Amino acid sequence: MVEFRNMSSTPPPQVPQFRITLFYGPEKDGATPDTLYCVFNLKKRSWKGGVQVLVEVEEAQLARARQHLNFDEWLNKTLALVPDSERQNYAQLGQDLFVQQICQTKLQLALNVGIRQENSRLASDFLVSELEEALGEDGAQVKAQILRELDVPGESEG
């Protein structure tokens, strides 16, 4: 009998339980102008089909997150190497990516709590303190993802 052993001491990478794809956003909520939202397609491996989840955040939440992460200063420093003619476009994209990352963080928190296989809406007042706590722990990861998405010439994640 031949015995097979895992020769590597490194465990295999964990396959994510959900596939999350940004559908669109950020968008302003027409009924509540101080609220932005993103819509994500969400597919769990065991589901036959995916669902759409609308994730709302209030401008006040975003302002607190920006301040806590020192985001605007970080973004300006990050874009210092971008030519002046392109900097405004990069800055706007950076702000949009920030909102998307905040919404995706909130979605991940909802997934940790449990989510049903149905189209749904995560209201702006849902998981507020949990989101702020998560951003306190994962702020560097949020910035790293934004930096990857921006693909700023001459910048690295370090």
Tab-separated table of N, CA and C in Angstrom:
chain	number	residue	atom	x	y	z
A	1	MET	N	0.841	-1.168	0.000
A	1	MET	CA	0.000	0.000	0.000
A	1	MET	C	0.894	1.242	0.000
A	2	VAL	N	0.569	2.190	-0.873
A	2	VAL	CA	1.334	3.420	-0.986
A	2	VAL	C	0.633	4.495	-0.164
A	3	GLU	N	1.400	5.177	0.654
A	3	GLU	CA	0.831	6.247	1.466
A	3	GLU	C	1.286	7.582	0.893
A	4	PHE	N	0.327	8.461	0.649
A	4	PHE	CA	0.637	9.789	0.132
A	4	PHE	C	0.592	10.776	1.282
A	5	ARG	N	1.595	11.577	1.360
A	5	ARG	CA	1.655	12.599	2.400
A	5	ARG	C	1.826	13.954	1.742
A	6	ASN	N	1.308	14.909	2.392
A	6	ASN	CA	1.504	16.280	1.944
A	6	ASN	C	2.931	16.658	2.292
A	7	MET	N	3.758	16.868	1.297
A	7	MET	CA	5.165	17.167	1.520
A	7	MET	C	5.373	18.605	1.997
A	8	SER	N	4.424	19.442	1.738
A	8	SER	CA	4.550	20.843	2.118
A	8	SER	C	3.929	21.056	3.499
A	9	SER	N	4.577	21.873	4.294
A	9	SER	CA	4.008	22.201	5.599
A	9	SER	C	3.019	23.353	5.483
A	10	THR	N	2.943	23.947	4.290
A	10	THR	CA	2.011	25.045	4.049
A	10	THR	C	0.660	24.473	3.659
A	11	PRO	N	-0.400	24.893	4.341
A	11	PRO	CA	-1.721	24.376	3.975
A	11	PRO	C	-2.129	24.917	2.603
A	12	PRO	N	-2.954	24.167	1.881
A	12	PRO	CA	-3.404	24.652	0.574
A	12	PRO	C	-4.234	25.926	0.763
A	13	PRO	N	-4.260	26.796	-0.255
A	13	PRO	CA	-5.035	28.029	-0.116
A	13	PRO	C	-6.511	27.712	0.063
A	14	GLN	N	-7.163	28.504	0.895
A	14	GLN	CA	-8.579	28.291	1.166
A	14	GLN	C	-9.400	28.894	0.027
A	15	VAL	N	-10.327	28.124	-0.510
A	15	VAL	CA	-11.193	28.594	-1.578
A	15	VAL	C	-12.268	29.473	-0.932
A	16	PRO	N	-12.436	30.703	-1.441
A	16	PRO	CA	-13.451	31.580	-0.850
A	16	PRO	C	-14.838	30.963	-0.958
A	17	GLN	N	-15.636	31.162	0.080
A	17	GLN	CA	-16.983	30.614	0.097
A	17	GLN	C	-17.893	31.362	-0.884
A	18	PHE	N	-17.618	32.670	-1.077
A	18	PHE	CA	-18.430	33.498	-1.955
A	18	PHE	C	-17.571	34.127	-3.036
A	19	ARG	N	-18.158	34.325	-4.197
A	19	ARG	CA	-17.539	35.120	-5.252
A	19	ARG	C	-18.281	36.452	-5.263
A	20	ILE	N	-17.559	37.518	-5.031
A	20	ILE	CA	-18.143	38.851	-4.938
A	20	ILE	C	-17.621	39.673	-6.106
A	21	THR	N	-18.545	40.264	-6.854
A	21	THR	CA	-18.183	41.097	-7.988
A	21	THR	C	-18.949	42.408	-7.892
A	22	LEU	N	-18.225	43.516	-8.021
A	22	LEU	CA	-18.899	44.811	-8.052
A	22	LEU	C	-19.733	44.888	-9.315
A	23	PHE	N	-21.014	45.174	-9.174
A	23	PHE	CA	-21.894	45.330	-10.325
A	23	PHE	C	-21.857	46.784	-10.788
A	24	TYR	N	-22.101	47.716	-9.862
A	24	TYR	CA	-21.920	49.131	-10.159
A	24	TYR	C	-21.900	49.931	-8.865
A	25	GLY	N	-21.426	51.148	-8.983
A	25	GLY	CA	-21.371	52.042	-7.847
A	25	GLY	C	-19.968	52.583	-7.677
A	26	PRO	N	-19.847	53.587	-6.893
A	26	PRO	CA	-20.856	54.172	-6.013
A	26	PRO	C	-21.820	55.095	-6.762
A	27	GLU	N	-23.040	55.104	-6.267
A	27	GLU	CA	-24.107	55.957	-6.781
A	27	GLU	C	-24.732	56.696	-5.614
A	28	LYS	N	-25.294	57.867	-5.889
A	28	LYS	CA	-26.047	58.620	-4.876
A	28	LYS	C	-27.466	58.074	-4.830
A	29	ASP	N	-28.001	57.986	-3.620
A	29	ASP	CA	-29.386	57.589	-3.432
A	29	ASP	C	-30.248	58.833	-3.635
A	30	GLY	N	-31.126	58.803	-4.635
A	30	GLY	CA	-31.969	59.965	-4.925
A	30	GLY	C	-32.881	60.344	-3.774
A	31	ALA	N	-33.371	59.365	-3.027
A	31	ALA	CA	-34.291	59.634	-1.917
A	31	ALA	C	-33.553	60.135	-0.679
A	32	THR	N	-32.319	59.714	-0.500
A	32	THR	CA	-31.521	60.111	0.655
A	32	THR	C	-30.176	60.615	0.137
A	33	PRO	N	-30.066	61.926	-0.121
A	33	PRO	CA	-28.873	62.441	-0.794
A	33	PRO	C	-27.563	62.277	-0.025
A	34	ASP	N	-27.606	62.049	1.274
A	34	ASP	CA	-26.359	61.858	2.021
A	34	ASP	C	-25.952	60.387	2.103
A	35	THR	N	-26.567	59.562	1.250
A	35	THR	CA	-26.272	58.131	1.227
A	35	THR	C	-25.750	57.725	-0.149
A	36	LEU	N	-24.664	56.955	-0.143
A	36	LEU	CA	-24.118	56.366	-1.363
A	36	LEU	C	-24.329	54.854	-1.295
A	37	TYR	N	-24.345	54.220	-2.439
A	37	TYR	CA	-24.479	52.764	-2.427
A	37	TYR	C	-23.699	52.150	-3.576
A	38	CYS	N	-23.368	50.881	-3.381
A	38	CYS	CA	-22.769	50.036	-4.416
A	38	CYS	C	-23.615	48.769	-4.488
A	39	VAL	N	-23.672	48.187	-5.666
A	39	VAL	CA	-24.398	46.942	-5.855
A	39	VAL	C	-23.385	45.871	-6.243
A	40	PHE	N	-23.459	44.748	-5.555
A	40	PHE	CA	-22.546	43.632	-5.787
A	40	PHE	C	-23.330	42.415	-6.232
A	41	ASN	N	-22.735	41.648	-7.145
A	41	ASN	CA	-23.234	40.313	-7.466
A	41	ASN	C	-22.549	39.365	-6.496
A	42	LEU	N	-23.318	38.476	-5.926
A	42	LEU	CA	-22.815	37.563	-4.910
A	42	LEU	C	-23.221	36.148	-5.289
A	43	LYS	N	-22.254	35.261	-5.307
A	43	LYS	CA	-22.519	33.860	-5.666
A	43	LYS	C	-21.800	32.959	-4.680
A	44	LYS	N	-22.567	32.130	-4.007
A	44	LYS	CA	-22.003	31.124	-3.108
A	44	LYS	C	-21.837	29.836	-3.910
A	45	ARG	N	-20.783	29.118	-3.613
A	45	ARG	CA	-20.481	27.909	-4.380
A	45	ARG	C	-21.662	26.937	-4.419
A	46	SER	N	-22.417	26.837	-3.345
A	46	SER	CA	-23.511	25.863	-3.280
A	46	SER	C	-24.813	26.384	-3.900
A	47	TRP	N	-24.864	27.672	-4.265
A	47	TRP	CA	-26.080	28.225	-4.855
A	47	TRP	C	-26.110	27.963	-6.348
A	48	LYS	N	-27.317	27.740	-6.866
A	48	LYS	CA	-27.460	27.550	-8.309
A	48	LYS	C	-27.266	28.860	-9.061
A	49	GLY	N	-27.631	29.952	-8.452
A	49	GLY	CA	-27.495	31.260	-9.090
A	49	GLY	C	-27.038	32.287	-8.082
A	50	GLY	N	-26.698	33.451	-8.585
A	50	GLY	CA	-26.232	34.522	-7.719
A	50	GLY	C	-27.358	35.464	-7.338
A	51	VAL	N	-27.038	36.393	-6.467
A	51	VAL	CA	-27.979	37.419	-6.035
A	51	VAL	C	-27.288	38.768	-6.118
A	52	GLN	N	-28.073	39.813	-6.050
A	52	GLN	CA	-27.522	41.155	-5.993
A	52	GLN	C	-27.774	41.724	-4.606
A	53	VAL	N	-26.726	42.369	-4.070
A	53	VAL	CA	-26.826	42.980	-2.752
A	53	VAL	C	-26.458	44.454	-2.887
A	54	LEU	N	-27.373	45.321	-2.486
A	54	LEU	CA	-27.146	46.752	-2.481
A	54	LEU	C	-26.614	47.113	-1.091
A	55	VAL	N	-25.474	47.786	-1.051
A	55	VAL	CA	-24.837	48.139	0.216
A	55	VAL	C	-24.787	49.653	0.322
A	56	GLU	N	-25.435	50.200	1.366
A	56	GLU	CA	-25.495	51.642	1.571
A	56	GLU	C	-24.514	52.093	2.641
A	57	VAL	N	-23.945	53.279	2.449
A	57	VAL	CA	-23.145	53.943	3.478
A	57	VAL	C	-23.486	55.429	3.445
A	58	GLU	N	-23.526	56.021	4.622
A	58	GLU	CA	-23.805	57.456	4.718
A	58	GLU	C	-22.519	58.248	4.542
A	59	GLU	N	-22.665	59.462	4.042
A	59	GLU	CA	-21.513	60.357	3.870
A	59	GLU	C	-20.771	60.542	5.192
A	60	ALA	N	-21.505	60.599	6.305
A	60	ALA	CA	-20.865	60.783	7.620
A	60	ALA	C	-19.979	59.587	7.965
A	61	GLN	N	-20.441	58.376	7.634
A	61	GLN	CA	-19.623	57.174	7.852
A	61	GLN	C	-18.352	57.248	7.021
A	62	LEU	N	-18.499	57.656	5.775
A	62	LEU	CA	-17.344	57.756	4.878
A	62	LEU	C	-16.365	58.810	5.380
A	63	ALA	N	-16.892	59.927	5.869
A	63	ALA	CA	-16.019	60.991	6.387
A	63	ALA	C	-15.223	60.488	7.591
A	64	ARG	N	-15.876	59.739	8.485
A	64	ARG	CA	-15.164	59.176	9.639
A	64	ARG	C	-14.099	58.183	9.189
A	65	ALA	N	-14.433	57.362	8.214
A	65	ALA	CA	-13.476	56.380	7.705
A	65	ALA	C	-12.291	57.075	7.029
A	66	ARG	N	-12.577	58.112	6.239
A	66	ARG	CA	-11.496	58.872	5.594
A	66	ARG	C	-10.559	59.467	6.636
A	67	GLN	N	-11.153	60.045	7.672
A	67	GLN	CA	-10.342	60.669	8.718
A	67	GLN	C	-9.540	59.614	9.474
A	68	HIS	N	-10.184	58.522	9.848
A	68	HIS	CA	-9.509	57.466	10.611
A	68	HIS	C	-8.332	56.874	9.830
A	69	LEU	N	-8.519	56.691	8.525
A	69	LEU	CA	-7.478	56.095	7.684
A	69	LEU	C	-6.538	57.149	7.100
A	70	ASN	N	-6.814	58.417	7.413
A	70	ASN	CA	-6.006	59.502	6.854
A	70	ASN	C	-5.966	59.352	5.331
A	71	PHE	N	-7.119	59.035	4.773
A	71	PHE	CA	-7.200	58.631	3.381
A	71	PHE	C	-6.847	59.742	2.403
A	72	ASP	N	-7.412	60.932	2.589
A	72	ASP	CA	-7.181	61.995	1.617
A	72	ASP	C	-5.709	62.377	1.533
A	73	GLU	N	-5.045	62.462	2.676
A	73	GLU	CA	-3.612	62.771	2.672
A	73	GLU	C	-2.829	61.638	2.002
A	74	TRP	N	-3.191	60.402	2.339
A	74	TRP	CA	-2.531	59.246	1.721
A	74	TRP	C	-2.722	59.257	0.208
A	75	LEU	N	-3.954	59.537	-0.252
A	75	LEU	CA	-4.229	59.545	-1.684
A	75	LEU	C	-3.436	60.651	-2.380
A	76	ASN	N	-3.398	61.837	-1.797
A	76	ASN	CA	-2.627	62.937	-2.390
A	76	ASN	C	-1.151	62.580	-2.497
A	77	LYS	N	-0.607	61.978	-1.453
A	77	LYS	CA	0.794	61.553	-1.477
A	77	LYS	C	1.005	60.474	-2.541
A	78	THR	N	0.079	59.540	-2.634
A	78	THR	CA	0.165	58.460	-3.607
A	78	THR	C	0.146	59.001	-5.033
A	79	LEU	N	-0.635	60.059	-5.262
A	79	LEU	CA	-0.794	60.601	-6.612
A	79	LEU	C	0.240	61.666	-6.957
A	80	ALA	N	1.186	61.909	-6.070
A	80	ALA	CA	2.196	62.947	-6.310
A	80	ALA	C	3.005	62.684	-7.573
A	81	LEU	N	3.210	61.444	-7.949
A	81	LEU	CA	3.993	61.105	-9.133
A	81	LEU	C	3.181	61.106	-10.426
A	82	VAL	N	1.872	61.242	-10.307
A	82	VAL	CA	1.006	61.234	-11.485
A	82	VAL	C	1.096	62.607	-12.162
A	83	PRO	N	1.219	62.643	-13.481
A	83	PRO	CA	1.249	63.940	-14.172
A	83	PRO	C	0.030	64.796	-13.838
A	84	ASP	N	0.249	66.090	-13.749
A	84	ASP	CA	-0.826	67.026	-13.388
A	84	ASP	C	-2.067	66.837	-14.256
A	85	SER	N	-1.862	66.572	-15.531
A	85	SER	CA	-2.992	66.437	-16.465
A	85	SER	C	-3.869	65.223	-16.156
A	86	GLU	N	-3.344	64.250	-15.427
A	86	GLU	CA	-4.098	63.031	-15.117
A	86	GLU	C	-4.503	62.933	-13.657
A	87	ARG	N	-3.952	63.789	-12.812
A	87	ARG	CA	-4.129	63.650	-11.364
A	87	ARG	C	-5.598	63.723	-10.939
A	88	GLN	N	-6.376	64.640	-11.523
A	88	GLN	CA	-7.788	64.777	-11.131
A	88	GLN	C	-8.563	63.498	-11.414
A	89	ASN	N	-8.301	62.873	-12.570
A	89	ASN	CA	-8.985	61.611	-12.895
A	89	ASN	C	-8.615	60.513	-11.907
A	90	TYR	N	-7.334	60.419	-11.572
A	90	TYR	CA	-6.884	59.427	-10.596
A	90	TYR	C	-7.499	59.707	-9.219
A	91	ALA	N	-7.574	60.989	-8.848
A	91	ALA	CA	-8.133	61.350	-7.542
A	91	ALA	C	-9.603	60.952	-7.456
A	92	GLN	N	-10.372	61.210	-8.518
A	92	GLN	CA	-11.790	60.838	-8.522
A	92	GLN	C	-11.940	59.316	-8.474
A	93	LEU	N	-11.112	58.627	-9.254
A	93	LEU	CA	-11.153	57.164	-9.223
A	93	LEU	C	-10.797	56.653	-7.833
A	94	GLY	N	-9.795	57.247	-7.203
A	94	GLY	CA	-9.413	56.852	-5.844
A	94	GLY	C	-10.551	57.015	-4.858
A	95	GLN	N	-11.295	58.115	-4.970
A	95	GLN	CA	-12.446	58.335	-4.085
A	95	GLN	C	-13.544	57.299	-4.338
A	96	ASP	N	-13.796	56.996	-5.608
A	96	ASP	CA	-14.793	55.972	-5.938
A	96	ASP	C	-14.364	54.600	-5.408
A	97	LEU	N	-13.089	54.273	-5.585
A	97	LEU	CA	-12.579	52.997	-5.083
A	97	LEU	C	-12.676	52.914	-3.569
A	98	PHE	N	-12.467	54.059	-2.900
A	98	PHE	CA	-12.600	54.095	-1.440
A	98	PHE	C	-14.021	53.701	-1.034
A	99	VAL	N	-15.016	54.305	-1.661
A	99	VAL	CA	-16.414	53.978	-1.338
A	99	VAL	C	-16.690	52.505	-1.635
A	100	GLN	N	-16.194	52.016	-2.771
A	100	GLN	CA	-16.390	50.605	-3.112
A	100	GLN	C	-15.780	49.689	-2.059
A	101	GLN	N	-14.589	50.024	-1.588
A	101	GLN	CA	-13.920	49.205	-0.572
A	101	GLN	C	-14.676	49.236	0.756
A	102	ILE	N	-15.200	50.396	1.125
A	102	ILE	CA	-15.979	50.493	2.361
A	102	ILE	C	-17.241	49.639	2.222
A	103	CYS	N	-17.912	49.734	1.086
A	103	CYS	CA	-19.113	48.923	0.855
A	103	CYS	C	-18.776	47.429	0.855
A	104	GLN	N	-17.671	47.072	0.228
A	104	GLN	CA	-17.298	45.651	0.183
A	104	GLN	C	-16.929	45.141	1.578
A	105	THR	N	-16.295	45.973	2.379
A	105	THR	CA	-15.988	45.582	3.761
A	105	THR	C	-17.275	45.335	4.537
A	106	LYS	N	-18.256	46.213	4.334
A	106	LYS	CA	-19.550	46.054	5.003
A	106	LYS	C	-20.251	44.779	4.518
A	107	LEU	N	-20.162	44.503	3.222
A	107	LEU	CA	-20.745	43.277	2.688
A	107	LEU	C	-20.083	42.052	3.307
A	108	GLN	N	-18.766	42.083	3.430
A	108	GLN	CA	-18.052	40.953	4.029
A	108	GLN	C	-18.501	40.728	5.473
A	109	LEU	N	-18.731	41.811	6.213
A	109	LEU	CA	-19.229	41.686	7.576
A	109	LEU	C	-20.610	41.029	7.585
A	110	ALA	N	-21.452	41.410	6.644
A	110	ALA	CA	-22.790	40.805	6.554
A	110	ALA	C	-22.689	39.321	6.215
A	111	LEU	N	-21.731	38.968	5.365
A	111	LEU	CA	-21.544	37.553	5.024
A	111	LEU	C	-21.103	36.765	6.252
A	112	ASN	N	-20.290	37.375	7.077
A	112	ASN	CA	-19.846	36.709	8.302
A	112	ASN	C	-21.013	36.458	9.247
A	113	VAL	N	-21.999	37.347	9.243
A	113	VAL	CA	-23.184	37.195	10.088
A	113	VAL	C	-24.132	36.172	9.475
A	114	GLY	N	-24.154	36.122	8.152
A	114	GLY	CA	-25.040	35.194	7.443
A	114	GLY	C	-25.950	35.962	6.503
A	115	ILE	N	-26.079	35.453	5.300
A	115	ILE	CA	-26.904	36.119	4.299
A	115	ILE	C	-27.682	35.054	3.539
A	116	ARG	N	-28.916	35.386	3.183
A	116	ARG	CA	-29.768	34.443	2.461
A	116	ARG	C	-29.564	34.579	0.964
A	117	GLN	N	-29.983	33.563	0.249
A	117	GLN	CA	-29.874	33.575	-1.208
A	117	GLN	C	-31.064	34.324	-1.785
A	118	GLU	N	-31.012	35.644	-1.635
A	118	GLU	CA	-32.043	36.502	-2.207
A	118	GLU	C	-31.461	37.893	-2.394
A	119	ASN	N	-31.989	38.611	-3.373
A	119	ASN	CA	-31.558	39.983	-3.555
A	119	ASN	C	-31.860	40.732	-2.267
A	120	SER	N	-30.936	41.570	-1.836
A	120	SER	CA	-31.140	42.236	-0.559
A	120	SER	C	-30.471	43.603	-0.528
A	121	ARG	N	-30.733	44.312	0.553
A	121	ARG	CA	-30.217	45.656	0.764
A	121	ARG	C	-29.644	45.725	2.170
A	122	LEU	N	-28.394	46.182	2.272
A	122	LEU	CA	-27.790	46.425	3.578
A	122	LEU	C	-27.900	47.915	3.835
A	123	ALA	N	-28.820	48.296	4.712
A	123	ALA	CA	-29.097	49.703	4.984
A	123	ALA	C	-27.881	50.384	5.598
A	124	SER	N	-27.832	51.691	5.462
A	124	SER	CA	-26.682	52.458	5.953
A	124	SER	C	-26.525	52.344	7.471
A	125	ASP	N	-27.615	52.081	8.190
A	125	ASP	CA	-27.523	51.981	9.653
A	125	ASP	C	-27.252	50.552	10.142
A	126	PHE	N	-26.951	49.641	9.226
A	126	PHE	CA	-26.676	48.246	9.562
A	126	PHE	C	-25.170	48.049	9.716
A	127	LEU	N	-24.746	47.424	10.804
A	127	LEU	CA	-23.342	47.084	11.070
A	127	LEU	C	-22.412	48.309	11.123
A	128	VAL	N	-22.891	49.427	11.635
A	128	VAL	CA	-22.104	50.667	11.665
A	128	VAL	C	-20.872	50.521	12.549
A	129	SER	N	-21.052	50.123	13.794
A	129	SER	CA	-19.897	50.008	14.697
A	129	SER	C	-18.969	48.875	14.259
A	130	GLU	N	-19.535	47.797	13.725
A	130	GLU	CA	-18.726	46.687	13.242
A	130	GLU	C	-17.864	47.122	12.047
A	131	LEU	N	-18.431	47.954	11.188
A	131	LEU	CA	-17.682	48.459	10.037
A	131	LEU	C	-16.527	49.335	10.507
A	132	GLU	N	-16.792	50.217	11.450
A	132	GLU	CA	-15.726	51.087	11.958
A	132	GLU	C	-14.624	50.270	12.629
A	133	GLU	N	-15.008	49.242	13.353
A	133	GLU	CA	-14.018	48.370	13.991
A	133	GLU	C	-13.196	47.620	12.942
A	134	ALA	N	-13.860	47.107	11.916
A	134	ALA	CA	-13.159	46.376	10.857
A	134	ALA	C	-12.183	47.283	10.115
A	135	LEU	N	-12.570	48.516	9.878
A	135	LEU	CA	-11.680	49.454	9.191
A	135	LEU	C	-10.481	49.802	10.061
A	136	GLY	N	-10.690	49.810	11.366
A	136	GLY	CA	-9.571	50.039	12.272
A	136	GLY	C	-8.550	48.914	12.196
A	137	GLU	N	-9.032	47.705	11.962
A	137	GLU	CA	-8.155	46.536	11.884
A	137	GLU	C	-7.583	46.334	10.483
A	138	ASP	N	-8.353	46.666	9.456
A	138	ASP	CA	-7.978	46.341	8.076
A	138	ASP	C	-7.744	47.564	7.201
A	139	GLY	N	-7.475	48.713	7.789
A	139	GLY	CA	-7.290	49.939	7.008
A	139	GLY	C	-6.173	49.839	5.994
A	140	ALA	N	-5.078	49.210	6.370
A	140	ALA	CA	-3.953	49.056	5.437
A	140	ALA	C	-4.356	48.180	4.258
A	141	GLN	N	-5.175	47.185	4.500
A	141	GLN	CA	-5.630	46.302	3.425
A	141	GLN	C	-6.535	47.067	2.457
A	142	VAL	N	-7.381	47.940	2.988
A	142	VAL	CA	-8.251	48.765	2.142
A	142	VAL	C	-7.392	49.631	1.223
A	143	LYS	N	-6.392	50.284	1.785
A	143	LYS	CA	-5.501	51.136	0.980
A	143	LYS	C	-4.724	50.312	-0.049
A	144	ALA	N	-4.259	49.145	0.344
A	144	ALA	CA	-3.507	48.293	-0.584
A	144	ALA	C	-4.374	47.888	-1.772
A	145	GLN	N	-5.621	47.576	-1.531
A	145	GLN	CA	-6.524	47.195	-2.630
A	145	GLN	C	-6.776	48.392	-3.541
A	146	ILE	N	-6.956	49.558	-2.970
A	146	ILE	CA	-7.164	50.766	-3.771
A	146	ILE	C	-5.926	51.042	-4.610
A	147	LEU	N	-4.757	50.885	-4.033
A	147	LEU	CA	-3.509	51.112	-4.754
A	147	LEU	C	-3.375	50.148	-5.938
A	148	ARG	N	-3.746	48.883	-5.725
A	148	ARG	CA	-3.714	47.906	-6.828
A	148	ARG	C	-4.660	48.321	-7.952
A	149	GLU	N	-5.850	48.759	-7.574
A	149	GLU	CA	-6.847	49.151	-8.564
A	149	GLU	C	-6.457	50.431	-9.305
A	150	LEU	N	-5.839	51.370	-8.593
A	150	LEU	CA	-5.420	52.633	-9.221
A	150	LEU	C	-4.318	52.415	-10.245
A	151	ASP	N	-3.417	51.463	-9.939
A	151	ASP	CA	-2.302	51.161	-10.825
A	151	ASP	C	-1.538	52.444	-11.192
A	152	VAL	N	-1.141	53.169	-10.151
A	152	VAL	CA	-0.433	54.445	-10.312
A	152	VAL	C	0.954	54.184	-10.875
A	153	PRO	N	1.315	54.867	-11.964
A	153	PRO	CA	2.660	54.683	-12.519
A	153	PRO	C	3.721	55.059	-11.497
A	154	GLY	N	4.701	54.177	-11.307
A	154	GLY	CA	5.822	54.461	-10.413
A	154	GLY	C	5.555	54.185	-8.957
A	155	GLU	N	4.356	53.761	-8.583
A	155	GLU	CA	4.012	53.486	-7.180
A	155	GLU	C	4.057	51.990	-6.934
A	156	SER	N	4.394	51.638	-5.701
A	156	SER	CA	4.298	50.239	-5.277
A	156	SER	C	3.532	50.209	-3.978
A	157	GLU	N	3.125	49.009	-3.563
A	157	GLU	CA	2.302	48.878	-2.358
A	157	GLU	C	3.081	49.163	-1.097
A	158	GLY	N	4.395	49.103	-1.108
A	158	GLY	CA	5.217	49.290	0.079
A	158	GLY	C	5.169	50.651	0.533
